[in-house]
PDB file of N, CA, C and O in Angstrom:
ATOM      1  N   UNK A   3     241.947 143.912  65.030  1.00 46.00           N
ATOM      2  CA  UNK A   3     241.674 142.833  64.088  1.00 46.00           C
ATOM      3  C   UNK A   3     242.424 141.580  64.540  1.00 46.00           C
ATOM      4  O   UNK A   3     243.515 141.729  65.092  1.00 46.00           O
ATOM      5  N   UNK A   4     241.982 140.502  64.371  1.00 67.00           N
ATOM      6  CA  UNK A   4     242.536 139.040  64.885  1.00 67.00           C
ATOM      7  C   UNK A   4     243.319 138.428  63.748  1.00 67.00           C
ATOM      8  O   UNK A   4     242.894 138.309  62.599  1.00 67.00           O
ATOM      9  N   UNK A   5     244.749 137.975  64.273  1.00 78.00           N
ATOM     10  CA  UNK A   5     245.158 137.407  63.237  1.00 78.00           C
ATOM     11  C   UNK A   5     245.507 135.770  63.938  1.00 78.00           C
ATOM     12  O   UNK A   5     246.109 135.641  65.004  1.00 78.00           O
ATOM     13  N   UNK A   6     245.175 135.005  63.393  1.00 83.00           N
ATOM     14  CA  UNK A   6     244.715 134.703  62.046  1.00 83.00           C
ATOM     15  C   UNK A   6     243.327 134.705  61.563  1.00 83.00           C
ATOM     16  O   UNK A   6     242.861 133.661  62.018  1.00 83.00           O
ATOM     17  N   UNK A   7     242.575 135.197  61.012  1.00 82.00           N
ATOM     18  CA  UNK A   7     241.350 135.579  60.322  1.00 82.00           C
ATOM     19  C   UNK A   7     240.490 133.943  60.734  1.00 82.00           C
ATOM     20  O   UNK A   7     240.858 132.769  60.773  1.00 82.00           O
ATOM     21  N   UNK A   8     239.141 134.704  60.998  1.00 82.00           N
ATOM     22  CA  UNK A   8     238.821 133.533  60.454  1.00 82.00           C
ATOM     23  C   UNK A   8     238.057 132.789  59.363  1.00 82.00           C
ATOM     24  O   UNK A   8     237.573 131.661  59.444  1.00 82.00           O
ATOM     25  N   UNK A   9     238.040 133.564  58.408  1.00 83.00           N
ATOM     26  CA  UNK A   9     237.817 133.179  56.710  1.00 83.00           C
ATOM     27  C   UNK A   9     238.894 132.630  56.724  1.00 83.00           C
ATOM     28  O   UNK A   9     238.665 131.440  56.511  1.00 83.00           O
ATOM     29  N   UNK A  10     240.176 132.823  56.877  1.00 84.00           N
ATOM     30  CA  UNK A  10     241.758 131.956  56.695  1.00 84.00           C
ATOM     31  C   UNK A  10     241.501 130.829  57.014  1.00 84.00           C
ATOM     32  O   UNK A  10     241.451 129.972  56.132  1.00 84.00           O
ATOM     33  N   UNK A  11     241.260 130.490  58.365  1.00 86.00           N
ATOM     34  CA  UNK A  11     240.842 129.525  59.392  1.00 86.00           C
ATOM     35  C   UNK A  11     240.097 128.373  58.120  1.00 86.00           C
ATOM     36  O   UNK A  11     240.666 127.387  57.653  1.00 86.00           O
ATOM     37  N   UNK A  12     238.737 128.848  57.785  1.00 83.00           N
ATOM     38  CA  UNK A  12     237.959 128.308  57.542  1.00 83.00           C
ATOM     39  C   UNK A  12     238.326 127.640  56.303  1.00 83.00           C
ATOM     40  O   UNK A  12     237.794 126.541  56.144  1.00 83.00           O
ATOM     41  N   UNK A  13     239.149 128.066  55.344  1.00 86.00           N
ATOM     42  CA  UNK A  13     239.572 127.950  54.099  1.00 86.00           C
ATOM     43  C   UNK A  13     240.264 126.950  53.936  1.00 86.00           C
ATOM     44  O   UNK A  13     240.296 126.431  52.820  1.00 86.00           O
ATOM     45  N   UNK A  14     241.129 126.322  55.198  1.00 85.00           N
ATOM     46  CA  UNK A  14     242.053 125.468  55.523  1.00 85.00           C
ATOM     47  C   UNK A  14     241.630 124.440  56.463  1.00 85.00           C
ATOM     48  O   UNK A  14     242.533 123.656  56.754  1.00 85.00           O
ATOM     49  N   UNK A  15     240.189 124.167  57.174  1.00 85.00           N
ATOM     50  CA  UNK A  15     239.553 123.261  57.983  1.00 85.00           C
ATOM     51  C   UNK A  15     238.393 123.619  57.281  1.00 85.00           C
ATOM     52  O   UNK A  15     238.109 124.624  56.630  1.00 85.00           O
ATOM     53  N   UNK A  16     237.458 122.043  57.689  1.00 83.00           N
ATOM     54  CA  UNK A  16     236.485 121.918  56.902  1.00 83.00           C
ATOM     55  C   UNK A  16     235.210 122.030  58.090  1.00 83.00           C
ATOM     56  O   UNK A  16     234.084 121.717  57.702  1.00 83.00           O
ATOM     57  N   UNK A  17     235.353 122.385  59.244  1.00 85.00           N
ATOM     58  CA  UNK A  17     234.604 122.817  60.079  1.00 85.00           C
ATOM     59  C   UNK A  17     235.165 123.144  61.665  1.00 85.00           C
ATOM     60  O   UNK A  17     235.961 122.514  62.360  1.00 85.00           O
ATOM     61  N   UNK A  18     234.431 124.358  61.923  1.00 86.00           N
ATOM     62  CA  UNK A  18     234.974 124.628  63.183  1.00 86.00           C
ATOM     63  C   UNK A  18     234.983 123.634  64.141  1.00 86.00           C
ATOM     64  O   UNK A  18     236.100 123.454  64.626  1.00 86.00           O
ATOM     65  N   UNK A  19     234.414 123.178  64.420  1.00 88.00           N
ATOM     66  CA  UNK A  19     234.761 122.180  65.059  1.00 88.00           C
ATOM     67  C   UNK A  19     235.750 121.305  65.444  1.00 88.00           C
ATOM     68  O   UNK A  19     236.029 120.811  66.537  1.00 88.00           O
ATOM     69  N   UNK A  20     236.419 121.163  63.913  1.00 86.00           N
ATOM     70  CA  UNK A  20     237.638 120.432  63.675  1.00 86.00           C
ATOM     71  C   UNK A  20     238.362 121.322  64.054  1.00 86.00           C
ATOM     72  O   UNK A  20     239.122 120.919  64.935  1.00 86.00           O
ATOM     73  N   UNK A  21     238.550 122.842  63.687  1.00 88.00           N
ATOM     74  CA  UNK A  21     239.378 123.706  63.970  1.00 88.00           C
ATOM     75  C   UNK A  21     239.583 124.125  65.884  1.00 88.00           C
ATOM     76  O   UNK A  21     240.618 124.457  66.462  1.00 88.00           O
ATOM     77  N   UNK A  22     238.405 123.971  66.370  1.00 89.00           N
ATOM     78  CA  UNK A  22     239.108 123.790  67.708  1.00 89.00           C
ATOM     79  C   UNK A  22     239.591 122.690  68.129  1.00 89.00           C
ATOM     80  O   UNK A  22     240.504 122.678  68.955  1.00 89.00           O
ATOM     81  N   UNK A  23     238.985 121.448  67.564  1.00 89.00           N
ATOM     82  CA  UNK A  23     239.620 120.237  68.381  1.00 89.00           C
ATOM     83  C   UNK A  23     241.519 120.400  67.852  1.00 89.00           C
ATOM     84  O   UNK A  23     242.310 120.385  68.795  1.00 89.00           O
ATOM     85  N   UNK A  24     242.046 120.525  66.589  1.00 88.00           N
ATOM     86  CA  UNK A  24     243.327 120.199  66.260  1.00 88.00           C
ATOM     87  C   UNK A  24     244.247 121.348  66.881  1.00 88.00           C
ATOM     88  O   UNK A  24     245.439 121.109  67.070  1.00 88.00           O
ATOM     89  N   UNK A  25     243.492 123.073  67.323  1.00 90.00           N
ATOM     90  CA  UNK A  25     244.363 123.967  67.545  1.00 90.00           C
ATOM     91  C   UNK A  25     244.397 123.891  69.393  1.00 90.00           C
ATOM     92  O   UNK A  25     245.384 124.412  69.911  1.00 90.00           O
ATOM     93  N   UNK A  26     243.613 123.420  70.092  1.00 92.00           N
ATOM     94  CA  UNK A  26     243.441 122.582  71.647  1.00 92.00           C
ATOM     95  C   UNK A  26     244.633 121.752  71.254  1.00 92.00           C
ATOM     96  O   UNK A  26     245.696 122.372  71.235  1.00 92.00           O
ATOM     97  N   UNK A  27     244.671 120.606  70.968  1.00 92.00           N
ATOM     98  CA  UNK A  27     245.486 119.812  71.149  1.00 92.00           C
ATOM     99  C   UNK A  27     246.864 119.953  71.061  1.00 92.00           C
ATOM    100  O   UNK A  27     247.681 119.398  71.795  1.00 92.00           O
ATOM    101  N   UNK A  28     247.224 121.117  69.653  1.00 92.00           N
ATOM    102  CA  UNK A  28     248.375 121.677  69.380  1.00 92.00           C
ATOM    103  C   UNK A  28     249.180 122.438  70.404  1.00 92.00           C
ATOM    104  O   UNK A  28     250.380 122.249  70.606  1.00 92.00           O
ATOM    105  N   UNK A  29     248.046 123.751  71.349  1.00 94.00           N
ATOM    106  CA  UNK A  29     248.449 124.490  71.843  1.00 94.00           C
ATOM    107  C   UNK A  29     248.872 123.805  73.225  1.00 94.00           C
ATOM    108  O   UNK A  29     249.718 124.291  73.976  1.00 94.00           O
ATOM    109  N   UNK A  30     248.186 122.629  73.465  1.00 95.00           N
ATOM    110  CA  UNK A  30     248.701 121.626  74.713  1.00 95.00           C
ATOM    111  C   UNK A  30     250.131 120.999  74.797  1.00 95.00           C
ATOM    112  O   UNK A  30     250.880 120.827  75.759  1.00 95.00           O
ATOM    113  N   UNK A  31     250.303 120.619  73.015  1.00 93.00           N
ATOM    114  CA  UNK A  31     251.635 119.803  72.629  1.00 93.00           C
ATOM    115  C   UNK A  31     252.687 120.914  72.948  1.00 93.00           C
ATOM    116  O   UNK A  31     253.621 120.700  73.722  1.00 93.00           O
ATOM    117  N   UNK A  32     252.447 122.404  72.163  1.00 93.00           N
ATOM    118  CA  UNK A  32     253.491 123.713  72.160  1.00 93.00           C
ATOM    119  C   UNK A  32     253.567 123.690  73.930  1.00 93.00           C
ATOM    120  O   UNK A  32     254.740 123.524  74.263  1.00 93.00           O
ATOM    121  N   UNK A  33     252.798 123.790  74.925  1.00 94.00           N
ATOM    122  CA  UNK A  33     252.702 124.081  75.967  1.00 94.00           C
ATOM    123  C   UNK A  33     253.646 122.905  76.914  1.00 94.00           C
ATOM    124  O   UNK A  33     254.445 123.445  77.680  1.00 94.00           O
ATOM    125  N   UNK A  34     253.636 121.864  76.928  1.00 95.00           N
ATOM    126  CA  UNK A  34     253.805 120.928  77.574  1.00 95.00           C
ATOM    127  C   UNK A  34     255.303 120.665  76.737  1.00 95.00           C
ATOM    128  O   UNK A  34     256.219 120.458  77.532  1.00 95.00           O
ATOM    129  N   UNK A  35     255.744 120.632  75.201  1.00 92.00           N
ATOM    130  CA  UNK A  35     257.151 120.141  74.638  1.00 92.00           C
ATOM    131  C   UNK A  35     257.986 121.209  73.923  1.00 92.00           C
ATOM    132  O   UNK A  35     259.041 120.991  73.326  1.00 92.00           O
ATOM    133  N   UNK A  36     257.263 122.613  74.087  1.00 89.00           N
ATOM    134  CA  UNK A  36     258.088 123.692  73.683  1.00 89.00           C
ATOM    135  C   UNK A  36     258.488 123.174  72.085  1.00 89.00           C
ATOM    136  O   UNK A  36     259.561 123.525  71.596  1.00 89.00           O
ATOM    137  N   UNK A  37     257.825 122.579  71.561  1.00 87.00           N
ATOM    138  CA  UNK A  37     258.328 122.173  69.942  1.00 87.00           C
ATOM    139  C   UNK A  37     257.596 123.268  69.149  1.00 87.00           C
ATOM    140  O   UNK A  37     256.379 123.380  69.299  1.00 87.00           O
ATOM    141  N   UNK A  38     258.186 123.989  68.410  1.00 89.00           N
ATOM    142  CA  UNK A  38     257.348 125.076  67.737  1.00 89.00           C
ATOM    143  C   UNK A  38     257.844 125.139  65.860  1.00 89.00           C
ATOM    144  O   UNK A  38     259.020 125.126  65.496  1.00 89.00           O
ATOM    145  N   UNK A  39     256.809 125.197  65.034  1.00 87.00           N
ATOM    146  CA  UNK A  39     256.742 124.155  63.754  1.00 87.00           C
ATOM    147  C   UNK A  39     257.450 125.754  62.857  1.00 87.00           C
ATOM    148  O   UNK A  39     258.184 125.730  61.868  1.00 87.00           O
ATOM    149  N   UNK A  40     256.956 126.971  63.566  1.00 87.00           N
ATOM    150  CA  UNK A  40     257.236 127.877  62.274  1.00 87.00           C
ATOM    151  C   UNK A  40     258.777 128.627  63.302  1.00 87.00           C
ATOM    152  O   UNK A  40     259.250 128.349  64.404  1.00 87.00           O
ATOM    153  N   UNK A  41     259.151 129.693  62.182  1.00 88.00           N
ATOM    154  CA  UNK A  41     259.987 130.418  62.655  1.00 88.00           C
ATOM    155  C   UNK A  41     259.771 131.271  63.865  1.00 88.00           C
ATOM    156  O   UNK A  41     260.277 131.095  64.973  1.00 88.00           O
ATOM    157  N   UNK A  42     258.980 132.183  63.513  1.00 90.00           N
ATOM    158  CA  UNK A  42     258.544 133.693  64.004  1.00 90.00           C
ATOM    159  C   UNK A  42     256.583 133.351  64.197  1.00 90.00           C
ATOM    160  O   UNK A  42     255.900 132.862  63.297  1.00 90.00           O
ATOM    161  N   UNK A  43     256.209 133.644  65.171  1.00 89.00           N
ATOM    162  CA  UNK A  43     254.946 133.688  65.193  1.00 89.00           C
ATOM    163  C   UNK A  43     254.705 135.370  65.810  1.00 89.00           C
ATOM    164  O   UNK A  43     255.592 136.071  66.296  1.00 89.00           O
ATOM    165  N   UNK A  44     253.079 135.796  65.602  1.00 90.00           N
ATOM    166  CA  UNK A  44     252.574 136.846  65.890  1.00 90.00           C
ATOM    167  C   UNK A  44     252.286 136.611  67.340  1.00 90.00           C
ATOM    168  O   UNK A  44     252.836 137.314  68.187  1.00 90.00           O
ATOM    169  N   UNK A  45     251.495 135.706  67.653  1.00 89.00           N
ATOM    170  CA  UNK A  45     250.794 135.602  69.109  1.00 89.00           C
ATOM    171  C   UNK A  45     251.886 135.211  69.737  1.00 89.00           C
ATOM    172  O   UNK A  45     252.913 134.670  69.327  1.00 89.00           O
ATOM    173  N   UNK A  46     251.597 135.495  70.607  1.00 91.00           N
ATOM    174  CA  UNK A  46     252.341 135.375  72.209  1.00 91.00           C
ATOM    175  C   UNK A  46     251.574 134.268  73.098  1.00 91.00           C
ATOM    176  O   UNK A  46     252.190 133.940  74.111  1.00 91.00           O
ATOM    177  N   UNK A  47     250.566 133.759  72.924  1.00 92.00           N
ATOM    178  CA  UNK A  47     250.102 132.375  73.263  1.00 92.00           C
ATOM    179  C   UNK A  47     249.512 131.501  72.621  1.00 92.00           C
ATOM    180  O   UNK A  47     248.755 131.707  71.672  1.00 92.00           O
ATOM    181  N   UNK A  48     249.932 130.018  73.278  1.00 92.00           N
ATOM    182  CA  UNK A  48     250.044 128.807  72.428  1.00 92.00           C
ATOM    183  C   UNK A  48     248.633 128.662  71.434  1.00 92.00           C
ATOM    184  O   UNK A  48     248.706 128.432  70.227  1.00 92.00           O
ATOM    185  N   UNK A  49     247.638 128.800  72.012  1.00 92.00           N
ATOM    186  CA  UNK A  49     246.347 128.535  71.352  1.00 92.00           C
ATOM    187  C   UNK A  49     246.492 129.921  69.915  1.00 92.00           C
ATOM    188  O   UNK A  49     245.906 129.622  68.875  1.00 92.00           O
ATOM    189  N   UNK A  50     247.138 131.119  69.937  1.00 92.00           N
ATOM    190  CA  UNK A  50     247.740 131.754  68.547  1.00 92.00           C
ATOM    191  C   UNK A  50     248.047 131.151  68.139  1.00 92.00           C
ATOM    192  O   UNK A  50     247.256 130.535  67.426  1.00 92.00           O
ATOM    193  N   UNK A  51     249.820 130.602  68.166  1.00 93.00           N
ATOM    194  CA  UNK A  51     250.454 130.243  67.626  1.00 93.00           C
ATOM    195  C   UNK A  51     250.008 128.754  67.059  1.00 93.00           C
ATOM    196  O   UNK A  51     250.649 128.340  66.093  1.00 93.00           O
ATOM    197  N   UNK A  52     249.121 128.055  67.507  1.00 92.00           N
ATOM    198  CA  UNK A  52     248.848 126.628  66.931  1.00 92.00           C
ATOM    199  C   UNK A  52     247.702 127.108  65.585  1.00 92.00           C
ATOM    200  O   UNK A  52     247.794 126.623  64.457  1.00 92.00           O
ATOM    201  N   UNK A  53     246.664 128.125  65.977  1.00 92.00           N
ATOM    202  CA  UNK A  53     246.125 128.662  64.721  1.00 92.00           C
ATOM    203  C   UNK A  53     246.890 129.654  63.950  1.00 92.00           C
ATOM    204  O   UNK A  53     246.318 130.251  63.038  1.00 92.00           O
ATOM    205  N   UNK A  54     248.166 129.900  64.232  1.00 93.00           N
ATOM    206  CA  UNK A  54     249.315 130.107  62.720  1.00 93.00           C
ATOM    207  C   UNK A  54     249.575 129.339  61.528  1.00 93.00           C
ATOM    208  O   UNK A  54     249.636 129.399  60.300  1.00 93.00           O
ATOM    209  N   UNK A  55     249.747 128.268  62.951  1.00 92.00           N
ATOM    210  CA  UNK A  55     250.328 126.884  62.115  1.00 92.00           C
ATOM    211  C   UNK A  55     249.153 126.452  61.318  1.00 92.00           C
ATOM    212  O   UNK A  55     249.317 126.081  60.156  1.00 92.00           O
ATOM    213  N   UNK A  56     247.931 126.478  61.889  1.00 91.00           N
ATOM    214  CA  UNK A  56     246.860 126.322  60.632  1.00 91.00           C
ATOM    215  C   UNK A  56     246.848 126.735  59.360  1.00 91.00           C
ATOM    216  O   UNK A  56     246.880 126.039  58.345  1.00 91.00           O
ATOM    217  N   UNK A  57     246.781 128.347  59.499  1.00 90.00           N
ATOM    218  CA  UNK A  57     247.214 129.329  58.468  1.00 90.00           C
ATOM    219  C   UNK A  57     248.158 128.849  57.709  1.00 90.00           C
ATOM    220  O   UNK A  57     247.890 128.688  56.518  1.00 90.00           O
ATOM    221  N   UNK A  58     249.000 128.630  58.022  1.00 90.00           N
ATOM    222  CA  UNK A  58     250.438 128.101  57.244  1.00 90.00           C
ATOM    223  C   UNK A  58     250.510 127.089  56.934  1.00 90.00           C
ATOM    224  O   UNK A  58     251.641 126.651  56.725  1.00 90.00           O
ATOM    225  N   UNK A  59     249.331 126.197  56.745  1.00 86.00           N
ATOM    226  CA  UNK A  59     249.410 124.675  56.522  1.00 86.00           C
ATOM    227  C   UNK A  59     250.321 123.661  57.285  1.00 86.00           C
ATOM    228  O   UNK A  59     250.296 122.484  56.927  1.00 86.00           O
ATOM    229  N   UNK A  60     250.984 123.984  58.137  1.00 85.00           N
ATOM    230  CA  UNK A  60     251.791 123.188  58.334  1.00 85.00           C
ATOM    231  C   UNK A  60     251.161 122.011  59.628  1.00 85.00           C
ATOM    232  O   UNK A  60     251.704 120.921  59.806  1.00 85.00           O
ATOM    233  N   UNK A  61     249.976 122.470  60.416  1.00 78.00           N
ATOM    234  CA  UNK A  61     248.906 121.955  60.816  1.00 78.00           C
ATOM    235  C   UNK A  61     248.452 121.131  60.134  1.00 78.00           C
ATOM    236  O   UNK A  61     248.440 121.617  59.003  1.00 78.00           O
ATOM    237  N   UNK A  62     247.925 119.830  60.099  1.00 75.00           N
ATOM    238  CA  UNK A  62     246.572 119.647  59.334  1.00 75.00           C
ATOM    239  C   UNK A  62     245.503 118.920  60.400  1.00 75.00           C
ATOM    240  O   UNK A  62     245.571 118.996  61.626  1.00 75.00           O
ATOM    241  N   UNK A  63     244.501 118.200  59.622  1.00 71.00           N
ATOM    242  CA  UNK A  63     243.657 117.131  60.163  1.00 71.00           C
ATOM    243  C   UNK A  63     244.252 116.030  59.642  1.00 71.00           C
ATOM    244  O   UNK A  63     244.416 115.948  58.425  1.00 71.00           O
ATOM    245  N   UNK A  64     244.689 114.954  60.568  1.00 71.00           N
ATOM    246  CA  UNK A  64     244.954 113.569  60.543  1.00 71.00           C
ATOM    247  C   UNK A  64     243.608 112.969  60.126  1.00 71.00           C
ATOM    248  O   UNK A  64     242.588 113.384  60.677  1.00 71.00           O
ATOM    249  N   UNK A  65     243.530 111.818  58.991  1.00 69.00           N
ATOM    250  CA  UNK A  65     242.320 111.114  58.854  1.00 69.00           C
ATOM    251  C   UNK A  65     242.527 109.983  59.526  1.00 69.00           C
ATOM    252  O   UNK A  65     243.634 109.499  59.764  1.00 69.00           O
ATOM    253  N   UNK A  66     241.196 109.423  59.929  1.00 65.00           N
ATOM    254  CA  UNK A  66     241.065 108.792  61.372  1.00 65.00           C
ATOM    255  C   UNK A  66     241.159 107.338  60.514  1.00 65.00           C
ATOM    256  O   UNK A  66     240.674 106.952  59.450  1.00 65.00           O
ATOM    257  N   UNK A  67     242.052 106.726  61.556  1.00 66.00           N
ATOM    258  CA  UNK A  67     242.270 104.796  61.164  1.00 66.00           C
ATOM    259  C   UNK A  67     240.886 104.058  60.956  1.00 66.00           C
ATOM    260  O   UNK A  67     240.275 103.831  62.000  1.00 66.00           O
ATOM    261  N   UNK A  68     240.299 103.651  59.788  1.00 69.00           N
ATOM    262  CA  UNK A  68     238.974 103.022  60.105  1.00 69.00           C
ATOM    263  C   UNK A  68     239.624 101.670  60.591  1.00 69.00           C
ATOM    264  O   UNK A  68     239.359 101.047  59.562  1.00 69.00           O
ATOM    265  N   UNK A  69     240.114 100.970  61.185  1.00 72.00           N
ATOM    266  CA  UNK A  69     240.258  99.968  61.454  1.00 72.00           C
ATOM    267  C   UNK A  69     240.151  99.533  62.739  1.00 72.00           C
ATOM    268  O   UNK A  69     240.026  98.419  63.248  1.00 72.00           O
ATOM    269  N   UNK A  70     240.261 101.166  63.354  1.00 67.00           N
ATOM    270  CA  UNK A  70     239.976 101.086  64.980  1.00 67.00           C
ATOM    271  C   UNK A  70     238.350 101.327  65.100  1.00 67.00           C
ATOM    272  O   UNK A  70     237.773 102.103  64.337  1.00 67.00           O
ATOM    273  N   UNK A  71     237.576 100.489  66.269  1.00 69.00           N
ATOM    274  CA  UNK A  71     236.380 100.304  66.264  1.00 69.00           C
ATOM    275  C   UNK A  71     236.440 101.314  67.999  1.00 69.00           C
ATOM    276  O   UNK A  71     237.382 101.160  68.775  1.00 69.00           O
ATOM    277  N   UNK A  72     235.416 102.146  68.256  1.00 64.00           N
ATOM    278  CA  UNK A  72     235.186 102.471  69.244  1.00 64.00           C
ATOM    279  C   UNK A  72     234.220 102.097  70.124  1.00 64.00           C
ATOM    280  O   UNK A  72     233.287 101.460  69.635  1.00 64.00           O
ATOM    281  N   UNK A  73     234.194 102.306  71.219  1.00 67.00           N
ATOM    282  CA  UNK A  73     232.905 101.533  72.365  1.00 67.00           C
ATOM    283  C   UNK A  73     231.782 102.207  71.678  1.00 67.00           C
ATOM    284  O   UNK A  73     230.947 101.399  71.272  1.00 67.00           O
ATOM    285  N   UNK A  74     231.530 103.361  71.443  1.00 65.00           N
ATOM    286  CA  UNK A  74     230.275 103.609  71.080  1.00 65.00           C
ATOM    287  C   UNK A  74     229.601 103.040  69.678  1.00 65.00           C
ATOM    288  O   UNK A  74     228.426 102.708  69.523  1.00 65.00           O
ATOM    289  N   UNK A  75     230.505 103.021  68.848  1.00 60.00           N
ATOM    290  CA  UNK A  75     230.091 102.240  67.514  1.00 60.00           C
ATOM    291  C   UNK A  75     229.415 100.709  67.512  1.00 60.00           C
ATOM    292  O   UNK A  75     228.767 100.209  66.593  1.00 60.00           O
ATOM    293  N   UNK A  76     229.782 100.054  68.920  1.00 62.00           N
ATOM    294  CA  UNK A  76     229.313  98.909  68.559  1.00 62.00           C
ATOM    295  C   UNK A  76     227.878  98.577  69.079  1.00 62.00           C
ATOM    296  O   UNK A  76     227.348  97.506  68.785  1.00 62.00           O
TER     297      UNK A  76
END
C-alpha cells in the first residue's frame, strides 16, 4: 500500500496536476538544500517525503501574483 494515499493527496490539492507540479519542485528544493519541513518522514526519497509534507499540510499551493503578465497572455 502507498503512503501517502492518494484520496489524502487529493483532499488537500485541488488537482493532480497541481499535485505533481508543487511535490517536483519540493522534492528538487529537499534534494538540492537538504531543508526538510517535518520531523520523521516514511519515504526514503525526496519526491515521498515532499508528498508527506502535502499530507501534513505543511505544503501548500502558492496563489499566483495577478499582476505579473506572461508572454503567452498577451
Amino acid at each position: 500500500m502507498l503512503y501517502p494515499s492518494v484520496d489524502s493527496l487529493k483532499a488537500k490539492v485541488d488537482s493532480k496536476y497541481t499535485l505533481v507540479t508543487i511535490a517536483s519542485k519540493r522534492a528538487r528544493e529537499i534534494q538540492e538544500e537538504k531543508n526538510l519541513l517535518l520531523a520523521t518522514y516514511k519515504a526514503r526519497k525526496d519526491v515521498g517525503r515532499a508528498l508527506e509534507e502535502v499530507v501534513a499540510g505543511v505544503l501548500t499551493k502558492k496563489d499566483q501574483d495577478q499582476s505579473i503578465i506572461y508572454e503567452d497572455e498577451i
